[in-house]
Coordinates of C-alpha atoms and ligand atoms in Angstrom, one line a residue:
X1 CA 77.0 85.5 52.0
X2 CA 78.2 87.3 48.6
X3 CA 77.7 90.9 47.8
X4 CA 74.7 90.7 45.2
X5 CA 72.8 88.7 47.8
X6 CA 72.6 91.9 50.3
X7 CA 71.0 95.2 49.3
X8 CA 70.4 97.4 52.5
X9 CA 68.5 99.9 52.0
X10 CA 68.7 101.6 55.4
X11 CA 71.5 101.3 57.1
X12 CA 72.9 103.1 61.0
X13 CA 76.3 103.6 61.1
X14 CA 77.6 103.9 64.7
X15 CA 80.7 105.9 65.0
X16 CA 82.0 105.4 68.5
X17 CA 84.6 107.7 70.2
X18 CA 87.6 106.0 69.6
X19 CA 87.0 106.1 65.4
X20 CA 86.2 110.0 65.7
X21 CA 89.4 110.7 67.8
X22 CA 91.4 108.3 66.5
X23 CA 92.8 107.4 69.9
X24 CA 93.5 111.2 70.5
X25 CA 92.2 113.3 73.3
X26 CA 90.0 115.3 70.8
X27 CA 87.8 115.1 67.5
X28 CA 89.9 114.1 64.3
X29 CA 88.0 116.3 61.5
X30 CA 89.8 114.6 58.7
X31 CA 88.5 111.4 59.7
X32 CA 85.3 112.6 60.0
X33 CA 85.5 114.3 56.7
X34 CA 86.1 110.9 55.4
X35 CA 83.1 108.9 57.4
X36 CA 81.1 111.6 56.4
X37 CA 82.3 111.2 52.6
X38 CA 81.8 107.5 52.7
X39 CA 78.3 107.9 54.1
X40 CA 77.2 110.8 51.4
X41 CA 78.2 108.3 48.6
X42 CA 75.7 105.6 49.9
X43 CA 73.3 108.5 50.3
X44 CA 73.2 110.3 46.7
X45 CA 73.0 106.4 45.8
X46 CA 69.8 106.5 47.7
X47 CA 70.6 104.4 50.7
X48 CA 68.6 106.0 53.9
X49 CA 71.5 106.8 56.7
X50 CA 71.2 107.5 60.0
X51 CA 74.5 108.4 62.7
X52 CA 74.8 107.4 65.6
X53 CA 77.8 109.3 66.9
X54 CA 79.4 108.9 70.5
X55 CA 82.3 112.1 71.0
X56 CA 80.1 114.3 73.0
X57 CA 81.5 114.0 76.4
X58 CA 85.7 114.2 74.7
X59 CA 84.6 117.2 73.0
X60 CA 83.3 119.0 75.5
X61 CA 86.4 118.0 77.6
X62 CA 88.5 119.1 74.8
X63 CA 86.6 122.3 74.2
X64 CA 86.7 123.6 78.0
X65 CA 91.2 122.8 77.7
X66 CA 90.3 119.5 79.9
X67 CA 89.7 120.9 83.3
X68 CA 90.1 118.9 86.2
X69 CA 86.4 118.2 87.7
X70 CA 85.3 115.6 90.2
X71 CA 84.5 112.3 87.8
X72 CA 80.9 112.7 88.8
X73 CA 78.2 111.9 86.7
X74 CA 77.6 115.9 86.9
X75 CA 80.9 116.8 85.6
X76 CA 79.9 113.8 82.2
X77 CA 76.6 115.8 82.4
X78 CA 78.2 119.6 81.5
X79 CA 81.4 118.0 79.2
X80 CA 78.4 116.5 77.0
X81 CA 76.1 119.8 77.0
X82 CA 79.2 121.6 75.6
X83 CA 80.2 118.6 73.7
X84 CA 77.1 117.5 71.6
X85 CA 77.0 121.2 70.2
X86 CA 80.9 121.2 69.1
X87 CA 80.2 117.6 67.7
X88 CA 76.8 118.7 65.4
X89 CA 78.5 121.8 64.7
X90 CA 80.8 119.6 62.5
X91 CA 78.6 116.8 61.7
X92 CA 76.5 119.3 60.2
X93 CA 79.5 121.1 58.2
X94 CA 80.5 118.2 56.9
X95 CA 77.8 116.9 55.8
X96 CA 76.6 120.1 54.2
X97 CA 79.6 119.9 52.1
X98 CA 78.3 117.0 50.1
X99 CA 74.3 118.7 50.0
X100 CA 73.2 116.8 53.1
X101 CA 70.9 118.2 55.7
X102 CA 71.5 116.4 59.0
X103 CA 69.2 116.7 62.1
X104 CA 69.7 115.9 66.0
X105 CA 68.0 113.4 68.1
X106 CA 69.0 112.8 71.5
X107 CA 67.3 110.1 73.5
X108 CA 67.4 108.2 76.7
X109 CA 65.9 104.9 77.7
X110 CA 63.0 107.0 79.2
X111 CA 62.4 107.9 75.9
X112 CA 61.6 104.8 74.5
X113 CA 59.9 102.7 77.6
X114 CA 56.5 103.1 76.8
X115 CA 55.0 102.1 73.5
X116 CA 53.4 104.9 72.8
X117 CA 57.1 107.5 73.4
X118 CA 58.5 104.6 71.4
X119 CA 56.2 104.9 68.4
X120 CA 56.5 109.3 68.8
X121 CA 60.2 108.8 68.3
X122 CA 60.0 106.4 65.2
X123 CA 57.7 108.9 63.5
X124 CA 60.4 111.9 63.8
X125 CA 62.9 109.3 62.3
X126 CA 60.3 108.9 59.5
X127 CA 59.5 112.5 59.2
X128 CA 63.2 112.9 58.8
X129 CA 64.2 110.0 56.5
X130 CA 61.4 111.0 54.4
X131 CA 62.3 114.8 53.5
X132 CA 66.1 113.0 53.1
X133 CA 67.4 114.1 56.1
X134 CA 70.2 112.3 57.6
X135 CA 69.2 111.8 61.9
X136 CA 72.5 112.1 63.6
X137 CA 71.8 110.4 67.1
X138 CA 73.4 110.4 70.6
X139 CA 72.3 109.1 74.4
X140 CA 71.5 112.7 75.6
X141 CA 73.8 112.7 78.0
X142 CA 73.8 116.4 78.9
X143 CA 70.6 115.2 81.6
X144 CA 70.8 111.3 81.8
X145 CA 71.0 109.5 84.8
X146 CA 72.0 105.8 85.9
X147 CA 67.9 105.5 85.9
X148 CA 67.3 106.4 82.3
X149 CA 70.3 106.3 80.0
X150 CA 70.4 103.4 77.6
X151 CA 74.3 103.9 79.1
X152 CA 76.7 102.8 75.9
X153 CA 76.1 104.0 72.2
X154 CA 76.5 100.5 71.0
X155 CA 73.5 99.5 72.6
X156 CA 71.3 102.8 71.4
X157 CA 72.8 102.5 68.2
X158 CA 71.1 98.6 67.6
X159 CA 67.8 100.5 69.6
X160 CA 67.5 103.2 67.0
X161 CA 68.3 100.5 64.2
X162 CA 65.4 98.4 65.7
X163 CA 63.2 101.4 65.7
X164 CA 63.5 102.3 62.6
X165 CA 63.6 99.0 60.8
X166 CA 66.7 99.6 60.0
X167 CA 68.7 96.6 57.3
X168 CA 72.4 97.0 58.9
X169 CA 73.6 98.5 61.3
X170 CA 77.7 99.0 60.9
X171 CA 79.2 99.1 64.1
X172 CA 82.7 101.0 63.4
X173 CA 85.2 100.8 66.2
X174 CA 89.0 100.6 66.8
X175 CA 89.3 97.4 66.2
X176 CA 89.1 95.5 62.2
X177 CA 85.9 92.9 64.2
X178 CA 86.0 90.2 66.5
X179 CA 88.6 87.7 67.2
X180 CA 89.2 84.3 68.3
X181 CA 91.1 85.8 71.2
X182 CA 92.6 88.8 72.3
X183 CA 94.9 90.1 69.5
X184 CA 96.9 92.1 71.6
X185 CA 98.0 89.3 73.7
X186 CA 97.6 86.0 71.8
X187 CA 99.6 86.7 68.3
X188 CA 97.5 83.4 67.0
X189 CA 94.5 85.2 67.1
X190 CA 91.6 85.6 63.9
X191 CA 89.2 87.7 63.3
X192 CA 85.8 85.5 62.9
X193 CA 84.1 86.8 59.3
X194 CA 81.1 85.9 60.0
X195 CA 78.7 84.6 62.9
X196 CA 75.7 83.0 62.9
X197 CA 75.4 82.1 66.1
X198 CA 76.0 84.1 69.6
X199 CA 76.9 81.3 72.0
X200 CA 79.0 81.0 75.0
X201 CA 81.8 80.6 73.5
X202 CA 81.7 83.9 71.0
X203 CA 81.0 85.7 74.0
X204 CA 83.8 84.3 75.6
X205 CA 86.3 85.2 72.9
X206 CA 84.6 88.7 72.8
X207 CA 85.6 89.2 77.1
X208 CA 88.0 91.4 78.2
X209 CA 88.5 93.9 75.0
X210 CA 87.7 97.9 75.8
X211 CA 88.9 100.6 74.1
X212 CA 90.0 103.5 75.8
X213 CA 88.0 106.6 75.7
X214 CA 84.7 105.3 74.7
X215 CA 82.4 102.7 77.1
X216 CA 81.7 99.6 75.6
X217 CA 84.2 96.8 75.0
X218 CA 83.6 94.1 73.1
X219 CA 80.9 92.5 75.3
X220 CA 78.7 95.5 74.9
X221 CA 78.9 95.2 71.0
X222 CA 77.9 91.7 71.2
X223 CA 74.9 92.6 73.5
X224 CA 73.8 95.4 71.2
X225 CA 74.2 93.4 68.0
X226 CA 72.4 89.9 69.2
X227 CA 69.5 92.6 70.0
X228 CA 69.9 93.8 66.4
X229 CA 70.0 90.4 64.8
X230 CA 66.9 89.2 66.5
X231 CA 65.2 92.5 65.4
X232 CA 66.0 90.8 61.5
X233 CA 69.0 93.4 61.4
X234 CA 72.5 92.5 60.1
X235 CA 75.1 94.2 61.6
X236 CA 78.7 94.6 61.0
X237 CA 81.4 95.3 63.3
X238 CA 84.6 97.0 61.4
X239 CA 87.3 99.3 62.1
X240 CA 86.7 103.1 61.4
X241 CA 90.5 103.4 59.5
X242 CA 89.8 100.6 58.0
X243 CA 89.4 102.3 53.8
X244 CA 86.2 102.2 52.9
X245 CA 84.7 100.4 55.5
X246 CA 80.8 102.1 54.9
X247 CA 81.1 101.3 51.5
X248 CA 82.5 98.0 51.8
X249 CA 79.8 97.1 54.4
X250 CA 77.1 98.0 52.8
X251 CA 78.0 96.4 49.7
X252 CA 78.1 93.2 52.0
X253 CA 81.8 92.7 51.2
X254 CA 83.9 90.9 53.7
X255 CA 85.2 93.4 56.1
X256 CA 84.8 93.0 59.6
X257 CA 82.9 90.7 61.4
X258 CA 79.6 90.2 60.3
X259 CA 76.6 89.1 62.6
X260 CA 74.1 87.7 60.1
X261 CA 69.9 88.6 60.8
X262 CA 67.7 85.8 61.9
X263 CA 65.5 85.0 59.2
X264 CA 62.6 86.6 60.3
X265 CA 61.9 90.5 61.1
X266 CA 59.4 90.4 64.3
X267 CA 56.6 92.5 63.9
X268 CA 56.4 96.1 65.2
X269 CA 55.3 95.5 68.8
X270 CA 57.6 93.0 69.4
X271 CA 60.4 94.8 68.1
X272 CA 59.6 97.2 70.8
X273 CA 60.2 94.8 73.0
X274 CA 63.5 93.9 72.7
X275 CA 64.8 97.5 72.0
X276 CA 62.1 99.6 74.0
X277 CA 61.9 99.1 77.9
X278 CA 64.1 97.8 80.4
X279 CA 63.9 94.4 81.7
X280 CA 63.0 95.2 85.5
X281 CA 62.7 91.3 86.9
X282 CA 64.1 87.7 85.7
X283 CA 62.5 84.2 85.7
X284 CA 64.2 81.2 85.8
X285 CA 62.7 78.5 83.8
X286 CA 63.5 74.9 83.3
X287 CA 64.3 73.0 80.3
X288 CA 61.1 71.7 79.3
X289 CA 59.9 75.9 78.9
X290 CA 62.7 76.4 77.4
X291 CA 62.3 74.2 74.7
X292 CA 58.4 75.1 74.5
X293 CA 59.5 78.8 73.8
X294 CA 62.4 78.7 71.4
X295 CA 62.1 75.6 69.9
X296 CA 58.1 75.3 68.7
X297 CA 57.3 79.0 69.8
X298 CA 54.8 78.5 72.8
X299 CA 53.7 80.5 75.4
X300 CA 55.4 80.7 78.7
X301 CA 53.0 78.3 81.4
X302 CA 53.5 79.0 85.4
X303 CA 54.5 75.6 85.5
X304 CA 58.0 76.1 84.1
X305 CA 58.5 78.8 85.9
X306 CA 61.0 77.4 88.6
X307 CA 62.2 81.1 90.1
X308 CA 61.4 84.7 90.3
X309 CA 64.1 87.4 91.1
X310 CA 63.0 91.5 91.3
X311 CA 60.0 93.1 92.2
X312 CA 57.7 93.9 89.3
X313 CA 54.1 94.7 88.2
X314 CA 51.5 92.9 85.5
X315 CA 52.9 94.4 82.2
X316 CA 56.4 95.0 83.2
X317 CA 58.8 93.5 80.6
X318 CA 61.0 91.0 82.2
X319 CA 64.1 89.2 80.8
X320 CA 63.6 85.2 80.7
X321 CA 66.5 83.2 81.9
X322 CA 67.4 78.8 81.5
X323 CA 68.6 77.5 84.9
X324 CA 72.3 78.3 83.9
X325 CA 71.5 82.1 83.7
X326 CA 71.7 82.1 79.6
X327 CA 69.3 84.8 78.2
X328 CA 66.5 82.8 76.3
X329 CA 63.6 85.8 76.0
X330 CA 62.4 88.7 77.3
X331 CA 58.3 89.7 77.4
X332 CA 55.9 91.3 79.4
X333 CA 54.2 89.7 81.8
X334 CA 51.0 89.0 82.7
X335 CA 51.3 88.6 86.3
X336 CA 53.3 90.4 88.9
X337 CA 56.4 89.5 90.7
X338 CA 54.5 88.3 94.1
X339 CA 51.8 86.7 92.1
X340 CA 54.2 84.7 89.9
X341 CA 55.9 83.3 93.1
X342 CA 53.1 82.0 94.4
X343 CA 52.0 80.7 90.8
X344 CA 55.5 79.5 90.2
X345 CA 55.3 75.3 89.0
X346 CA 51.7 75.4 89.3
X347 CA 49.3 74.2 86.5
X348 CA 47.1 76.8 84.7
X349 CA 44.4 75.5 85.9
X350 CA 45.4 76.1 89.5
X351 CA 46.3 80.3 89.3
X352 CA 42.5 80.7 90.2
X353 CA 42.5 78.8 93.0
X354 CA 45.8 79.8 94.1
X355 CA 45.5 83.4 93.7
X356 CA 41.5 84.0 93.8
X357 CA 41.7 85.6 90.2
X358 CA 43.1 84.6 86.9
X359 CA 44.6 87.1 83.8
X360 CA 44.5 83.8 81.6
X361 CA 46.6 80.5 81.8
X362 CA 50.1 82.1 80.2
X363 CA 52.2 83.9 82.8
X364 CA 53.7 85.3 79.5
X365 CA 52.0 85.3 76.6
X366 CA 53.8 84.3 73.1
X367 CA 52.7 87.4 71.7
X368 CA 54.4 89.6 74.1
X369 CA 57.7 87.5 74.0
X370 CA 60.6 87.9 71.9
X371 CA 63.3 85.4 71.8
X372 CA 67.0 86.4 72.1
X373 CA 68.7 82.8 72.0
X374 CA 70.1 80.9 69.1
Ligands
LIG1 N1 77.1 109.2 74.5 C1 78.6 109.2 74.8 C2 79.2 110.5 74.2 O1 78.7 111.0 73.3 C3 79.3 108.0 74.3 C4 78.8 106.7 74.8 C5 79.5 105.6 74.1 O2 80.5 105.8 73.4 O3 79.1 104.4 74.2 O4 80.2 110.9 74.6

C-alpha cells in the first residue's frame, strides 16, 4: 500500500490507558495536548474524527488520592463515574483550544443488541459528525455489568468504527504494532507492517502481550481489528509516543502495523451483525459448510451442521465455528438451539418431518451471516 492510494475520510482513534498515562498512575495532559493536536490537524483538514478514549476508571482512582476499595466490580463502577467527568473535562479543554466542540457518548453492549438501539446510536454519531462535532466515546462503565459491557475499549472502539462506517480506525497503544514475538523477551523479534491475513499463526505471535493498566493485550486488539477489517475498515495499531502517529496513519504511511480491509464493505444490516449483539450459542460445522460459506458464499444447510453448544432462540445471533474451533461466521439463526439439535445433519427436506414445522431449508440464512475468516 503507498500513501496516495489511502484517503480516509473518517477515521476513530482509540486512545487506550496506557497512551493517556503514559505508564503513570494518572492522566499525562501534555500528551493529551499532543493527541488532541494531532487529531485537530486532520480535522480543520476536514477528516471526520471520533475518540474513543479508555482513562476513566485511573482517573477517577487518581482523582479520589487512590483509596483502597475492595477490587469489586462496584468499586470499577464509582472510580469511572468520577473518572469519565475528570477525563471529558479535559478532552473538552483541549480540544476547545484548537475550535473543536467535542460531545460524550457512553455505551454498553446493551446499547447496541437490537437493531433498532443500534441504528438510534448511529444517528446521534451522524447528528454529531454532521454539525462537526468530534464524539468522544467510552464503555459506560460507571453502570456496566459482566452482562452488558462490550468489556475492553479495543473491542468498542472497532464497534463504534463499524457503526459509523468508519475508513480507519487507529488503534494507539504502548507498543510501536505487532511483532513476530514478544519483544521484551526474544531480542530477534519484528514488528509485522502489514497483514492481510489473521491466521493462527498471527494470533499466535500476538499471545501473551498486556499492558499494564489498561485490559486488553494484544489478543483483544487482534479480535477487535479482524471485526473491523471484515466491516471494510483498515485499522492501524501504533504506539501513542510514537511522533506523529495520527498523522502518519492517516496519511497511510508506514507506522505500526497495519491490518488491511477486506475488499468489500458489508452492507448496513450485516455490519450490525458483526459489531451489534452478542454471540449467545456456537455451531460446529464440517468442512464441506465451511467451504459452502466462505469460499462461494452460500447459506448455512442443517446438514453441515455437526454440533450445537448453548441454549438459544430463532433470531439469536450465534458465532459459527469449523471442527477445530476456528471462528468462520457469525449470523442469526433461523432455528433455535433444541430445534437445530434435532435438525443437526439432516437434509432440508427432512426439518418438516423432523420437527412438524419448517422456517425454510437454511438453518442460517446467507443474508444474516457475516464471515470473519480469511
Ligand atoms: N473503559 C475503561 C476506562 O475508561 C477502559 C477499558 C479499556 O481500556 O479497554 O477506564
Amino acid at each position: 500500500m503507498t500513501p496516495e492510494s489511502v484517503h480516509y475520510k473518517r477515521i476513530v482513534v482509540k486512545l487506550g490507558t496506557s497512551v493517556l498515562t503514559g505508564g503513570a498512575r494518572q492522566l499525562d495532559r501534555a500528551r493529551m495536548v499532543e493527541l488532541t493536536r494531532q487529531c485537530a490537524e486532520l480535522y480543520h483538514q476536514g477528516h471526520d474524527i471520533i475518540v474513543c478514549s479508555s482513562g476513566a476508571i485511573a482517573a477517577g482512582r487518581a482523582h479520589l488520592g487512590f483509596p483502597k476499595l475492595p477490587p469489586t466490580i462496584v468499586s470499577k463502577q464509582l472510580f469511572a463515574a468520577v473518572g469519565q467527568i475528570r477525563i471529558m473535562l479535559m478532552w473538552e479543554h483541549f480540544f476547545d483550544i484548537y475550535g473543536i466542540r467535542v460531545g460524550q457518548i457512553l455505551l454498553t453492549r446493551a446499547d447496541v443488541e437490537n437493531r433498532q438501539r443500534y441504528l438510534n446510536a448511529r444517528d446521534t454519531f451522524s447528528a454529531l459528525l454532521e454539525h462537526r462535532i468530534v464524539p468522544v466515546v467510552n464503555e459506560n462503565d460507571a453502570v456496566a455489568t459482566e452482562e452488558i459491557k462490550v468489556g475492553d475499549n479495543d473491542n468498542l472502539s472497532a464497534l463504534v468504527a463499524t457503526l459509523c462506517s468508519a475508513e480507519l480506525l487507529l488503534i494507539l497503544t504502548d507498543q510501536p504494532g505487532l511483532f513476530t514475538a514478544d519483544p521484551r523477551v526474544d531480542p530477534a523479534a519484528q514488528l509485522i507492517p502489514e497483514v492481510h491475513r489473521i491466521d493462527e499463526v498471527l494470533r499466535a505471535q500476538a499471545g501473551g502481550t498486556s499492558t499494564g493498566l489498561g485490559v486488553g493485550g494484544m489478543v483483544t486488539k487482534l479480535s477487535a481489528a479482524n471485526m473491523a477489517r471484515h466491516a471494510g475498515i483498515d485499522v492501524v495499531i501504533a504506539a501513542g509516543q510514537e511522533p506523529n502517529v495520527i498523522l502518519r496513519a492517516a496519511r497511510g504511511e508506514a507506522v505500526g502495523t497495519r491490518f488491511v480491509a477486506l475488499e468489500s464493505r458489508p452492507e448496513s444490516r450485516k455490519r450490525w451483525i458483526l459489531a451489534g449483539p452478542k454471540p449467545v450459542g456456537i455451531v460446529v460445522v464440517d468442512d464441506g459448510a465451511m467451504k459452502a460459506l466462505c469460499e462461494r458464499g452460500r447459506s448455512l444447510l442443517p446438514a453441515g451442521i455437526v454440533e450445537i453448544e448453548g441454549k438459544f432462540e430463532r433470531g439469536d445471533t450465534v458465532t459459527i465455528i469449523d471442527q477445530q474451533r476456528h471462528e468462520l461466521a457469525r449470523g442469526l439463526t433461523a432455528y433455535g438451539s433444541s430445534d437445530l439439535r434435532q435438525i443437526a445433519g439432516a437434509k432440508s427436506h427432512e426439518i418438516a418431518e423432523r420437527l412438524g414445522y419448517t422456517y425454510g431449508d437454511e438453518a442460517i440464512h446467507r443474508n444474516n451471516l457475516v464471515i470473519l475468516a480469511d
